[in-house]
PDB file of C-alpha atoms in Angstrom:
ATOM      1  CA  UNK A   1      48.735 157.255  -0.873  1.00 53.00           C
ATOM      2  CA  UNK A   2      46.728 158.899  -3.898  1.00 55.00           C
ATOM      3  CA  UNK A   3      45.280 162.396  -3.711  1.00 52.00           C
ATOM      4  CA  UNK A   4      41.559 161.982  -3.716  1.00 55.00           C
ATOM      5  CA  UNK A   5      39.083 164.485  -5.080  1.00 53.00           C
ATOM      6  CA  UNK A   6      38.416 166.002  -1.957  1.00 56.00           C
ATOM      7  CA  UNK A   7      42.049 166.888  -0.939  1.00 55.00           C
ATOM      8  CA  UNK A   8      42.288 168.537  -4.471  1.00 68.00           C
ATOM      9  CA  UNK A   9      40.181 170.885  -3.815  1.00 79.00           C
ATOM     10  CA  UNK A  10      41.526 174.560  -4.567  1.00 92.00           C
ATOM     11  CA  UNK A  11      38.471 176.631  -4.778  1.00 96.00           C
ATOM     12  CA  UNK A  12      35.409 177.463  -2.640  1.00 96.00           C
ATOM     13  CA  UNK A  13      33.986 180.411  -4.593  1.00 97.00           C
ATOM     14  CA  UNK A  14      34.042 181.748  -8.077  1.00 97.00           C
ATOM     15  CA  UNK A  15      36.794 184.591  -9.188  1.00 96.00           C
ATOM     16  CA  UNK A  16      35.172 186.552 -12.696  1.00 93.00           C
ATOM     17  CA  UNK A  17      37.999 187.176 -14.736  1.00 87.00           C
ATOM     18  CA  UNK A  18      40.841 185.627 -12.995  1.00 93.00           C
ATOM     19  CA  UNK A  19      42.496 182.300 -14.127  1.00 94.00           C
ATOM     20  CA  UNK A  20      40.639 179.218 -13.453  1.00 96.00           C
ATOM     21  CA  UNK A  21      42.978 176.396 -12.880  1.00 97.00           C
ATOM     22  CA  UNK A  22      41.505 172.488 -13.050  1.00 97.00           C
ATOM     23  CA  UNK A  23      42.636 170.012  -9.935  1.00 96.00           C
ATOM     24  CA  UNK A  24      45.857 169.066 -11.379  1.00 96.00           C
ATOM     25  CA  UNK A  25      46.693 172.732 -11.464  1.00 96.00           C
ATOM     26  CA  UNK A  26      46.451 173.381 -15.211  1.00 97.00           C
ATOM     27  CA  UNK A  27      44.348 176.338 -16.806  1.00 96.00           C
ATOM     28  CA  UNK A  28      40.846 175.401 -18.044  1.00 97.00           C
ATOM     29  CA  UNK A  29      40.549 174.991 -21.565  1.00 97.00           C
ATOM     30  CA  UNK A  30      36.435 175.270 -22.222  1.00 97.00           C
ATOM     31  CA  UNK A  31      36.039 178.071 -23.781  1.00 95.00           C
ATOM     32  CA  UNK A  32      32.928 179.264 -25.649  1.00 93.00           C
ATOM     33  CA  UNK A  33      31.211 176.089 -23.621  1.00 92.00           C
ATOM     34  CA  UNK A  34      28.334 175.089 -21.329  1.00 95.00           C
ATOM     35  CA  UNK A  35      27.721 173.124 -18.249  1.00 97.00           C
ATOM     36  CA  UNK A  36      25.176 170.033 -17.916  1.00 97.00           C
ATOM     37  CA  UNK A  37      23.969 168.600 -15.184  1.00 97.00           C
ATOM     38  CA  UNK A  38      24.095 164.503 -15.065  1.00 98.00           C
ATOM     39  CA  UNK A  39      23.302 162.210 -12.142  1.00 97.00           C
ATOM     40  CA  UNK A  40      24.851 164.617  -9.573  1.00 97.00           C
ATOM     41  CA  UNK A  41      27.791 165.531 -11.769  1.00 98.00           C
ATOM     42  CA  UNK A  42      28.339 168.731 -13.351  1.00 98.00           C
ATOM     43  CA  UNK A  43      30.010 168.500 -16.761  1.00 98.00           C
ATOM     44  CA  UNK A  44      31.872 171.976 -17.972  1.00 98.00           C
ATOM     45  CA  UNK A  45      32.602 171.316 -22.031  1.00 98.00           C
ATOM     46  CA  UNK A  46      34.358 173.864 -24.457  1.00 98.00           C
ATOM     47  CA  UNK A  47      36.541 174.615 -27.038  1.00 97.00           C
ATOM     48  CA  UNK A  48      39.892 173.356 -26.005  1.00 98.00           C
ATOM     49  CA  UNK A  49      42.150 176.682 -27.440  1.00 96.00           C
ATOM     50  CA  UNK A  50      45.821 175.384 -25.594  1.00 96.00           C
ATOM     51  CA  UNK A  51      47.350 175.236 -28.578  1.00 96.00           C
ATOM     52  CA  UNK A  52      45.836 178.857 -29.799  1.00 95.00           C
ATOM     53  CA  UNK A  53      48.900 180.961 -29.077  1.00 92.00           C
ATOM     54  CA  UNK A  54      48.381 183.354 -32.198  1.00 88.00           C
ATOM     55  CA  UNK A  55      51.809 182.097 -33.356  1.00 89.00           C
ATOM     56  CA  UNK A  56      50.525 179.743 -35.812  1.00 90.00           C
ATOM     57  CA  UNK A  57      47.002 178.511 -37.950  1.00 92.00           C
ATOM     58  CA  UNK A  58      45.457 176.811 -34.561  1.00 95.00           C
ATOM     59  CA  UNK A  59      42.396 178.004 -33.944  1.00 96.00           C
ATOM     60  CA  UNK A  60      40.971 174.928 -31.913  1.00 97.00           C
ATOM     61  CA  UNK A  61      42.671 171.127 -30.429  1.00 98.00           C
ATOM     62  CA  UNK A  62      39.348 170.052 -29.886  1.00 98.00           C
ATOM     63  CA  UNK A  63      36.413 169.938 -27.310  1.00 98.00           C
ATOM     64  CA  UNK A  64      37.746 169.099 -23.933  1.00 98.00           C
ATOM     65  CA  UNK A  65      35.443 168.166 -20.465  1.00 98.00           C
ATOM     66  CA  UNK A  66      35.317 168.706 -17.109  1.00 98.00           C
ATOM     67  CA  UNK A  67      33.736 167.313 -13.991  1.00 98.00           C
ATOM     68  CA  UNK A  68      32.792 168.441 -10.613  1.00 98.00           C
ATOM     69  CA  UNK A  69      30.640 168.071  -7.945  1.00 97.00           C
ATOM     70  CA  UNK A  70      30.533 171.910  -6.342  1.00 96.00           C
ATOM     71  CA  UNK A  71      30.821 174.164  -9.955  1.00 97.00           C
ATOM     72  CA  UNK A  72      34.033 175.198  -8.362  1.00 97.00           C
ATOM     73  CA  UNK A  73      36.603 172.911  -9.038  1.00 97.00           C
ATOM     74  CA  UNK A  74      36.917 170.593 -12.085  1.00 97.00           C
ATOM     75  CA  UNK A  75      38.451 167.835 -12.989  1.00 97.00           C
ATOM     76  CA  UNK A  76      39.959 167.473 -16.346  1.00 98.00           C
ATOM     77  CA  UNK A  77      38.054 164.607 -18.582  1.00 98.00           C
ATOM     78  CA  UNK A  78      40.149 164.691 -21.858  1.00 98.00           C
ATOM     79  CA  UNK A  79      39.369 165.565 -25.275  1.00 98.00           C
ATOM     80  CA  UNK A  80      36.063 164.378 -25.878  1.00 98.00           C
ATOM     81  CA  UNK A  81      35.853 165.247 -29.443  1.00 98.00           C
ATOM     82  CA  UNK A  82      39.380 165.201 -30.858  1.00 98.00           C
ATOM     83  CA  UNK A  83      41.077 167.184 -33.704  1.00 98.00           C
ATOM     84  CA  UNK A  84      41.978 165.819 -36.967  1.00 98.00           C
ATOM     85  CA  UNK A  85      45.005 167.293 -37.704  1.00 97.00           C
ATOM     86  CA  UNK A  86      45.839 164.510 -40.144  1.00 97.00           C
ATOM     87  CA  UNK A  87      42.728 165.730 -42.609  1.00 96.00           C
ATOM     88  CA  UNK A  88      42.909 169.225 -43.894  1.00 94.00           C
ATOM     89  CA  UNK A  89      39.072 169.297 -44.979  1.00 93.00           C
ATOM     90  CA  UNK A  90      37.606 168.683 -41.910  1.00 96.00           C
ATOM     91  CA  UNK A  91      35.786 170.710 -39.922  1.00 97.00           C
ATOM     92  CA  UNK A  92      37.186 169.415 -37.263  1.00 97.00           C
ATOM     93  CA  UNK A  93      41.226 170.064 -38.470  1.00 97.00           C
ATOM     94  CA  UNK A  94      42.758 172.715 -36.004  1.00 97.00           C
ATOM     95  CA  UNK A  95      42.848 175.755 -38.538  1.00 96.00           C
ATOM     96  CA  UNK A  96      39.142 175.506 -39.535  1.00 96.00           C
ATOM     97  CA  UNK A  97      37.349 177.610 -37.125  1.00 96.00           C
ATOM     98  CA  UNK A  98      35.038 175.412 -34.902  1.00 97.00           C
ATOM     99  CA  UNK A  99      33.262 177.220 -32.161  1.00 94.00           C
ATOM    100  CA  UNK A 100      30.441 177.198 -29.382  1.00 94.00           C
ATOM    101  CA  UNK A 101      29.936 172.777 -29.394  1.00 98.00           C
ATOM    102  CA  UNK A 102      26.530 172.686 -27.520  1.00 98.00           C
ATOM    103  CA  UNK A 103      25.350 168.852 -26.148  1.00 98.00           C
ATOM    104  CA  UNK A 104      21.861 168.238 -25.400  1.00 98.00           C
ATOM    105  CA  UNK A 105      20.398 164.648 -24.458  1.00 98.00           C
ATOM    106  CA  UNK A 106      17.651 162.660 -26.609  1.00 98.00           C
ATOM    107  CA  UNK A 107      15.806 160.429 -24.300  1.00 97.00           C
ATOM    108  CA  UNK A 108      14.223 158.560 -27.109  1.00 97.00           C
ATOM    109  CA  UNK A 109      17.431 157.537 -28.844  1.00 98.00           C
ATOM    110  CA  UNK A 110      19.441 157.402 -25.760  1.00 98.00           C
ATOM    111  CA  UNK A 111      22.336 159.615 -27.501  1.00 98.00           C
ATOM    112  CA  UNK A 112      23.732 162.822 -26.617  1.00 98.00           C
ATOM    113  CA  UNK A 113      23.798 164.892 -29.498  1.00 98.00           C
ATOM    114  CA  UNK A 114      26.557 167.559 -30.469  1.00 98.00           C
ATOM    115  CA  UNK A 115      26.423 170.493 -32.624  1.00 98.00           C
ATOM    116  CA  UNK A 116      29.541 172.782 -33.482  1.00 98.00           C
ATOM    117  CA  UNK A 117      29.164 175.521 -35.285  1.00 97.00           C
ATOM    118  CA  UNK A 118      32.030 176.067 -38.018  1.00 97.00           C
ATOM    119  CA  UNK A 119      33.198 179.631 -39.855  1.00 94.00           C
ATOM    120  CA  UNK A 120      34.501 178.664 -43.212  1.00 91.00           C
ATOM    121  CA  UNK A 121      36.955 180.297 -44.959  1.00 86.00           C
ATOM    122  CA  UNK A 122      34.337 181.578 -48.054  1.00 87.00           C
ATOM    123  CA  UNK A 123      32.802 183.677 -45.159  1.00 84.00           C
ATOM    124  CA  UNK A 124      29.683 181.105 -44.745  1.00 88.00           C
ATOM    125  CA  UNK A 125      29.230 179.258 -41.433  1.00 93.00           C
ATOM    126  CA  UNK A 126      27.773 175.908 -41.368  1.00 96.00           C
ATOM    127  CA  UNK A 127      27.163 173.321 -38.680  1.00 97.00           C
ATOM    128  CA  UNK A 128      28.770 169.958 -37.925  1.00 98.00           C
ATOM    129  CA  UNK A 129      26.760 167.631 -35.931  1.00 98.00           C
ATOM    130  CA  UNK A 130      27.919 164.314 -33.810  1.00 98.00           C
ATOM    131  CA  UNK A 131      26.451 161.859 -31.784  1.00 98.00           C
ATOM    132  CA  UNK A 132      27.421 159.609 -28.701  1.00 98.00           C
ATOM    133  CA  UNK A 133      26.413 157.040 -26.126  1.00 98.00           C
ATOM    134  CA  UNK A 134      28.452 159.198 -23.063  1.00 98.00           C
ATOM    135  CA  UNK A 135      28.485 162.705 -22.912  1.00 98.00           C
ATOM    136  CA  UNK A 136      32.406 162.100 -22.395  1.00 98.00           C
ATOM    137  CA  UNK A 137      32.533 160.191 -25.911  1.00 97.00           C
ATOM    138  CA  UNK A 138      33.422 159.006 -28.278  1.00 98.00           C
ATOM    139  CA  UNK A 139      31.408 161.475 -30.574  1.00 98.00           C
ATOM    140  CA  UNK A 140      30.672 160.070 -34.396  1.00 98.00           C
ATOM    141  CA  UNK A 141      30.036 162.729 -37.080  1.00 98.00           C
ATOM    142  CA  UNK A 142      26.523 162.337 -38.631  1.00 98.00           C
ATOM    143  CA  UNK A 143      26.325 165.896 -40.918  1.00 98.00           C
ATOM    144  CA  UNK A 144      29.098 167.979 -42.089  1.00 97.00           C
ATOM    145  CA  UNK A 145      28.745 171.209 -43.713  1.00 96.00           C
ATOM    146  CA  UNK A 146      24.715 171.313 -42.432  1.00 97.00           C
ATOM    147  CA  UNK A 147      23.604 174.631 -43.493  1.00 96.00           C
ATOM    148  CA  UNK A 148      20.118 174.541 -41.326  1.00 97.00           C
ATOM    149  CA  UNK A 149      17.069 175.560 -43.427  1.00 97.00           C
ATOM    150  CA  UNK A 150      19.878 176.596 -46.644  1.00 96.00           C
ATOM    151  CA  UNK A 151      21.273 179.461 -44.384  1.00 95.00           C
ATOM    152  CA  UNK A 152      24.890 180.878 -42.746  1.00 93.00           C
ATOM    153  CA  UNK A 153      24.064 180.029 -39.418  1.00 94.00           C
ATOM    154  CA  UNK A 154      26.395 181.679 -37.099  1.00 92.00           C
ATOM    155  CA  UNK A 155      26.118 181.578 -32.947  1.00 93.00           C
ATOM    156  CA  UNK A 156      23.664 179.259 -31.382  1.00 96.00           C
ATOM    157  CA  UNK A 157      21.957 177.168 -28.642  1.00 97.00           C
ATOM    158  CA  UNK A 158      20.058 174.505 -28.330  1.00 98.00           C
ATOM    159  CA  UNK A 159      17.250 174.010 -25.946  1.00 97.00           C
ATOM    160  CA  UNK A 160      14.577 170.980 -25.134  1.00 97.00           C
ATOM    161  CA  UNK A 161      11.399 171.206 -23.807  1.00 94.00           C
ATOM    162  CA  UNK A 162      10.060 169.456 -20.793  1.00 92.00           C
ATOM    163  CA  UNK A 163       8.017 167.192 -23.248  1.00 94.00           C
ATOM    164  CA  UNK A 164      11.483 166.075 -25.742  1.00 96.00           C
ATOM    165  CA  UNK A 165      10.841 168.208 -28.612  1.00 97.00           C
ATOM    166  CA  UNK A 166      13.851 170.371 -29.284  1.00 98.00           C
ATOM    167  CA  UNK A 167      14.847 173.849 -30.707  1.00 98.00           C
ATOM    168  CA  UNK A 168      17.816 175.154 -32.267  1.00 97.00           C
ATOM    169  CA  UNK A 169      18.572 179.058 -31.735  1.00 96.00           C
ATOM    170  CA  UNK A 170      20.935 180.726 -34.109  1.00 95.00           C
ATOM    171  CA  UNK A 171      22.314 184.240 -35.841  1.00 93.00           C
ATOM    172  CA  UNK A 172      21.097 184.357 -38.808  1.00 93.00           C
ATOM    173  CA  UNK A 173      24.819 185.405 -40.795  1.00 88.00           C
ATOM    174  CA  UNK A 174      24.295 188.728 -40.106  1.00 86.00           C
ATOM    175  CA  UNK A 175      20.470 189.762 -40.142  1.00 89.00           C
ATOM    176  CA  UNK A 176      18.301 188.066 -37.454  1.00 92.00           C
ATOM    177  CA  UNK A 177      17.783 185.306 -34.762  1.00 93.00           C
ATOM    178  CA  UNK A 178      15.849 182.328 -35.566  1.00 95.00           C
ATOM    179  CA  UNK A 179      14.254 179.406 -33.557  1.00 96.00           C
ATOM    180  CA  UNK A 180      13.539 176.540 -35.747  1.00 98.00           C
ATOM    181  CA  UNK A 181      12.331 172.901 -34.395  1.00 98.00           C
ATOM    182  CA  UNK A 182      15.095 170.235 -34.548  1.00 98.00           C
ATOM    183  CA  UNK A 183      14.029 166.525 -35.801  1.00 98.00           C
ATOM    184  CA  UNK A 184      12.989 164.112 -33.360  1.00 98.00           C
ATOM    185  CA  UNK A 185      16.457 162.616 -33.080  1.00 98.00           C
ATOM    186  CA  UNK A 186      17.994 165.970 -32.902  1.00 98.00           C
ATOM    187  CA  UNK A 187      20.516 165.895 -35.524  1.00 98.00           C
ATOM    188  CA  UNK A 188      18.556 168.356 -37.800  1.00 98.00           C
ATOM    189  CA  UNK A 189      16.518 171.108 -38.551  1.00 98.00           C
ATOM    190  CA  UNK A 190      12.894 170.696 -39.531  1.00 98.00           C
ATOM    191  CA  UNK A 191      10.590 173.138 -42.390  1.00 97.00           C
ATOM    192  CA  UNK A 192       8.995 175.168 -39.382  1.00 97.00           C
ATOM    193  CA  UNK A 193      11.221 178.124 -37.350  1.00 97.00           C
ATOM    194  CA  UNK A 194      10.580 181.705 -36.446  1.00 95.00           C
ATOM    195  CA  UNK A 195      12.224 184.963 -36.889  1.00 94.00           C
ATOM    196  CA  UNK A 196      13.494 187.662 -34.018  1.00 91.00           C
ATOM    197  CA  UNK A 197      15.088 190.714 -33.499  1.00 88.00           C
ATOM    198  CA  UNK A 198      15.928 191.678 -37.117  1.00 89.00           C
ATOM    199  CA  UNK A 199      18.477 194.357 -38.198  1.00 84.00           C
ATOM    200  CA  UNK A 200      20.545 195.238 -41.349  1.00 78.00           C
ATOM    201  CA  UNK A 201      23.978 194.603 -39.830  1.00 78.00           C
ATOM    202  CA  UNK A 202      26.678 194.438 -37.668  1.00 77.00           C
ATOM    203  CA  UNK A 203      26.775 195.641 -34.320  1.00 79.00           C
ATOM    204  CA  UNK A 204      22.800 195.304 -33.575  1.00 80.00           C
ATOM    205  CA  UNK A 205      22.312 192.018 -34.917  1.00 85.00           C
ATOM    206  CA  UNK A 206      22.173 189.660 -32.017  1.00 86.00           C
ATOM    207  CA  UNK A 207      24.935 186.795 -31.532  1.00 87.00           C
ATOM    208  CA  UNK A 208      26.496 184.627 -28.574  1.00 87.00           C
ATOM    209  CA  UNK A 209      22.450 183.393 -27.849  1.00 89.00           C
ATOM    210  CA  UNK A 210      22.283 181.339 -24.651  1.00 91.00           C
ATOM    211  CA  UNK A 211      18.706 180.323 -23.352  1.00 92.00           C
ATOM    212  CA  UNK A 212      17.506 179.767 -19.906  1.00 91.00           C
ATOM    213  CA  UNK A 213      13.853 178.714 -18.272  1.00 90.00           C
ATOM    214  CA  UNK A 214      12.339 180.596 -15.428  1.00 90.00           C
ATOM    215  CA  UNK A 215       9.371 180.279 -13.490  1.00 90.00           C
ATOM    216  CA  UNK A 216       7.562 179.650 -16.540  1.00 88.00           C
ATOM    217  CA  UNK A 217       9.651 182.256 -18.896  1.00 87.00           C
ATOM    218  CA  UNK A 218      11.908 181.475 -21.360  1.00 88.00           C
ATOM    219  CA  UNK A 219      14.914 183.945 -21.875  1.00 88.00           C
ATOM    220  CA  UNK A 220      17.354 184.484 -24.611  1.00 88.00           C
ATOM    221  CA  UNK A 221      20.883 186.237 -23.484  1.00 88.00           C
ATOM    222  CA  UNK A 222      22.585 187.500 -26.559  1.00 87.00           C
ATOM    223  CA  UNK A 223      25.011 190.031 -27.564  1.00 85.00           C
ATOM    224  CA  UNK A 224      25.996 192.488 -30.306  1.00 82.00           C
ATOM    225  CA  UNK A 225      28.087 191.426 -33.361  1.00 83.00           C
ATOM    226  CA  UNK A 226      31.192 193.296 -32.657  1.00 78.00           C
ATOM    227  CA  UNK A 227      34.216 190.100 -32.872  1.00 76.00           C
ATOM    228  CA  UNK A 228      35.834 189.967 -30.050  1.00 72.00           C
ATOM    229  CA  UNK A 229      35.318 193.787 -29.181  1.00 72.00           C
ATOM    230  CA  UNK A 230      33.274 193.671 -26.122  1.00 71.00           C
ATOM    231  CA  UNK A 231      29.747 195.560 -26.245  1.00 69.00           C
ATOM    232  CA  UNK A 232      27.392 196.870 -23.680  1.00 57.00           C
ATOM    233  CA  UNK A 233      24.823 194.174 -23.304  1.00 54.00           C
ATOM    234  CA  UNK A 234      22.920 194.974 -20.137  1.00 40.00           C
ATOM    235  CA  UNK A 235      23.141 190.949 -19.715  1.00 45.00           C
ATOM    236  CA  UNK A 236      25.439 188.482 -20.937  1.00 34.00           C
ATOM    237  CA  UNK A 237      27.598 186.090 -19.935  1.00 74.00           C
ATOM    238  CA  UNK A 238      30.872 185.527 -21.442  1.00 48.00           C
ATOM    239  CA  UNK A 239      34.658 184.489 -21.574  1.00 53.00           C
ATOM    240  CA  UNK A 240      37.254 187.135 -21.407  1.00 63.00           C
ATOM    241  CA  UNK A 241      38.756 186.377 -24.893  1.00 67.00           C
ATOM    242  CA  UNK A 242      41.627 187.982 -24.943  1.00 68.00           C
ATOM    243  CA  UNK A 243      43.141 189.649 -21.311  1.00 66.00           C
ATOM    244  CA  UNK A 244      45.673 192.797 -22.530  1.00 61.00           C
ATOM    245  CA  UNK A 245      43.842 193.282 -25.511  1.00 58.00           C
ATOM    246  CA  UNK A 246      41.371 196.000 -23.778  1.00 54.00           C
ATOM    247  CA  UNK A 247      44.095 197.517 -22.064  1.00 54.00           C
ATOM    248  CA  UNK A 248      46.611 199.106 -25.293  1.00 47.00           C
ATOM    249  CA  UNK A 249      43.851 199.460 -27.524  1.00 53.00           C
ATOM    250  CA  UNK A 250      41.122 200.894 -25.121  1.00 53.00           C
ATOM    251  CA  UNK A 251      41.324 204.106 -27.017  1.00 60.00           C
ATOM    252  CA  UNK A 252      40.540 202.791 -30.125  1.00 63.00           C
ATOM    253  CA  UNK A 253      37.664 200.702 -28.623  1.00 62.00           C
ATOM    254  CA  UNK A 254      36.280 203.399 -27.230  1.00 63.00           C
ATOM    255  CA  UNK A 255      35.853 205.302 -30.324  1.00 70.00           C
ATOM    256  CA  UNK A 256      34.962 202.623 -31.814  1.00 71.00           C
ATOM    257  CA  UNK A 257      32.109 202.095 -29.367  1.00 66.00           C
ATOM    258  CA  UNK A 258      30.484 206.009 -29.712  1.00 70.00           C
ATOM    259  CA  UNK A 259      30.598 205.406 -33.339  1.00 74.00           C
ATOM    260  CA  UNK A 260      29.006 201.925 -33.503  1.00 70.00           C
ATOM    261  CA  UNK A 261      26.378 202.808 -31.319  1.00 67.00           C
ATOM    262  CA  UNK A 262      25.721 206.830 -32.357  1.00 74.00           C
ATOM    263  CA  UNK A 263      22.612 206.529 -34.770  1.00 72.00           C
ATOM    264  CA  UNK A 264      23.591 209.759 -36.221  1.00 80.00           C
ATOM    265  CA  UNK A 265      27.170 208.532 -37.046  1.00 80.00           C
ATOM    266  CA  UNK A 266      27.374 207.455 -40.880  1.00 79.00           C
ATOM    267  CA  UNK A 267      30.997 207.465 -41.588  1.00 78.00           C
ATOM    268  CA  UNK A 268      33.462 204.634 -41.759  1.00 76.00           C
ATOM    269  CA  UNK A 269      34.008 202.397 -38.438  1.00 70.00           C
ATOM    270  CA  UNK A 270      37.160 200.955 -37.963  1.00 64.00           C
ATOM    271  CA  UNK A 271      37.156 197.179 -37.456  1.00 61.00           C
ATOM    272  CA  UNK A 272      40.484 195.996 -38.018  1.00 60.00           C
ATOM    273  CA  UNK A 273      41.822 195.789 -34.258  1.00 54.00           C
ATOM    274  CA  UNK A 274      38.907 193.260 -33.594  1.00 53.00           C
ATOM    275  CA  UNK A 275      38.643 190.883 -36.603  1.00 56.00           C
ATOM    276  CA  UNK A 276      38.735 187.427 -35.803  1.00 56.00           C
ATOM    277  CA  UNK A 277      41.197 185.500 -36.635  1.00 60.00           C
ATOM    278  CA  UNK A 278      44.103 183.020 -35.356  1.00 61.00           C
ATOM    279  CA  UNK A 279      46.456 186.008 -34.731  1.00 68.00           C
ATOM    280  CA  UNK A 280      45.550 186.687 -31.228  1.00 76.00           C
ATOM    281  CA  UNK A 281      45.886 184.457 -27.917  1.00 83.00           C
ATOM    282  CA  UNK A 282      42.828 183.219 -27.075  1.00 85.00           C
ATOM    283  CA  UNK A 283      44.627 180.115 -24.693  1.00 88.00           C
ATOM    284  CA  UNK A 284      45.193 182.727 -21.745  1.00 87.00           C
ATOM    285  CA  UNK A 285      41.456 183.499 -22.123  1.00 85.00           C
ATOM    286  CA  UNK A 286      39.597 183.725 -18.364  1.00 87.00           C
ATOM    287  CA  UNK A 287      36.089 182.628 -17.825  1.00 91.00           C
ATOM    288  CA  UNK A 288      33.633 184.957 -16.167  1.00 89.00           C
ATOM    289  CA  UNK A 289      30.881 183.801 -14.027  1.00 93.00           C
ATOM    290  CA  UNK A 290      28.214 186.033 -12.431  1.00 91.00           C
ATOM    291  CA  UNK A 291      25.139 185.392 -11.332  1.00 91.00           C
ATOM    292  CA  UNK A 292      22.240 186.469 -12.523  1.00 89.00           C
ATOM    293  CA  UNK A 293      19.887 188.743 -10.091  1.00 89.00           C
ATOM    294  CA  UNK A 294      15.671 188.905 -10.786  1.00 91.00           C
ATOM    295  CA  UNK A 295      13.682 191.874  -9.972  1.00 91.00           C
ATOM    296  CA  UNK A 296      10.258 190.680 -10.893  1.00 90.00           C
ATOM    297  CA  UNK A 297      10.733 188.898 -14.672  1.00 88.00           C
ATOM    298  CA  UNK A 298      13.699 190.950 -15.426  1.00 87.00           C
ATOM    299  CA  UNK A 299      17.209 189.302 -15.074  1.00 87.00           C
ATOM    300  CA  UNK A 300      20.493 191.350 -14.230  1.00 86.00           C
ATOM    301  CA  UNK A 301      24.171 190.851 -14.124  1.00 84.00           C
ATOM    302  CA  UNK A 302      26.162 192.621 -11.456  1.00 87.00           C
ATOM    303  CA  UNK A 303      29.884 192.468 -11.315  1.00 91.00           C
ATOM    304  CA  UNK A 304      31.229 190.849  -7.870  1.00 94.00           C
ATOM    305  CA  UNK A 305      35.332 190.042  -7.265  1.00 95.00           C
ATOM    306  CA  UNK A 306      34.047 186.983  -5.640  1.00 96.00           C
ATOM    307  CA  UNK A 307      30.740 185.033  -5.086  1.00 96.00           C
ATOM    308  CA  UNK A 308      29.625 181.876  -3.855  1.00 97.00           C
ATOM    309  CA  UNK A 309      26.669 179.914  -4.978  1.00 94.00           C
ATOM    310  CA  UNK A 310      25.621 179.618  -1.265  1.00 94.00           C
ATOM    311  CA  UNK A 311      25.377 183.119  -0.848  1.00 91.00           C
ATOM    312  CA  UNK A 312      21.900 183.050  -3.183  1.00 85.00           C
ATOM    313  CA  UNK A 313      19.245 180.973  -3.494  1.00 73.00           C
TER     314      UNK A 313
END
């Protein structure tokens, strides 16, 4: 007799920071991703890091997607955007530093639109845009090497307003946050944009932008630009990118923190320990899902070893 989805259930709660397995018992590989809710099913997609072990130049192995009915137990639906290992010039080549896939649905065109951030070897950052008729693919490239507003565009999020207008929030590397209007088909930006949180340099520049809407107010959750080094964000939702990395370098991190966020320190800051490269094993990164607690309009995150959706409003 085949095993039913109900019998495959392994979890009835979230365990932040612990290894999270799918319904087949494999480590979930959906890093830097997002969750969409479509017709009663949750879709969690993100970077597939199963081959990013730090032993070679593999940064990613495409975009993988999982589905769930309860947010606890996730079924692997495979690669919705596969890598292109035979094309070294492709933004989807495994050595290409592709990050943070974001997908939105365009009701007018009936297309799912995916944007991918690409960190290029020359230090610039561009976008690859793809579309599909189904969230699970197949996806087709419509833009590659896109420089939105002729800017080097870093971490980002996409948001769709109730009326169908869409926006692209991104870090202009490394100076400010930009909110740009998307074109009606969501595959490019228009000339209209606004600027926010201007800073002269990291770590104060905001990255890892995530947008959500609650009770008539828009929120942007952002992080300081410190690479793999965590920083003291007041509100954050994150992967635990390099488990164990903090342990043996804790004293170095502590000193770097003190220097970075001390306005009176003007000396040289050691950034060597948290440079982004393919020499670290992100295939074992674990996810940190925490619930927002609101006091009035302000949101807070409290650490919980274990929590359940059913315990909240």
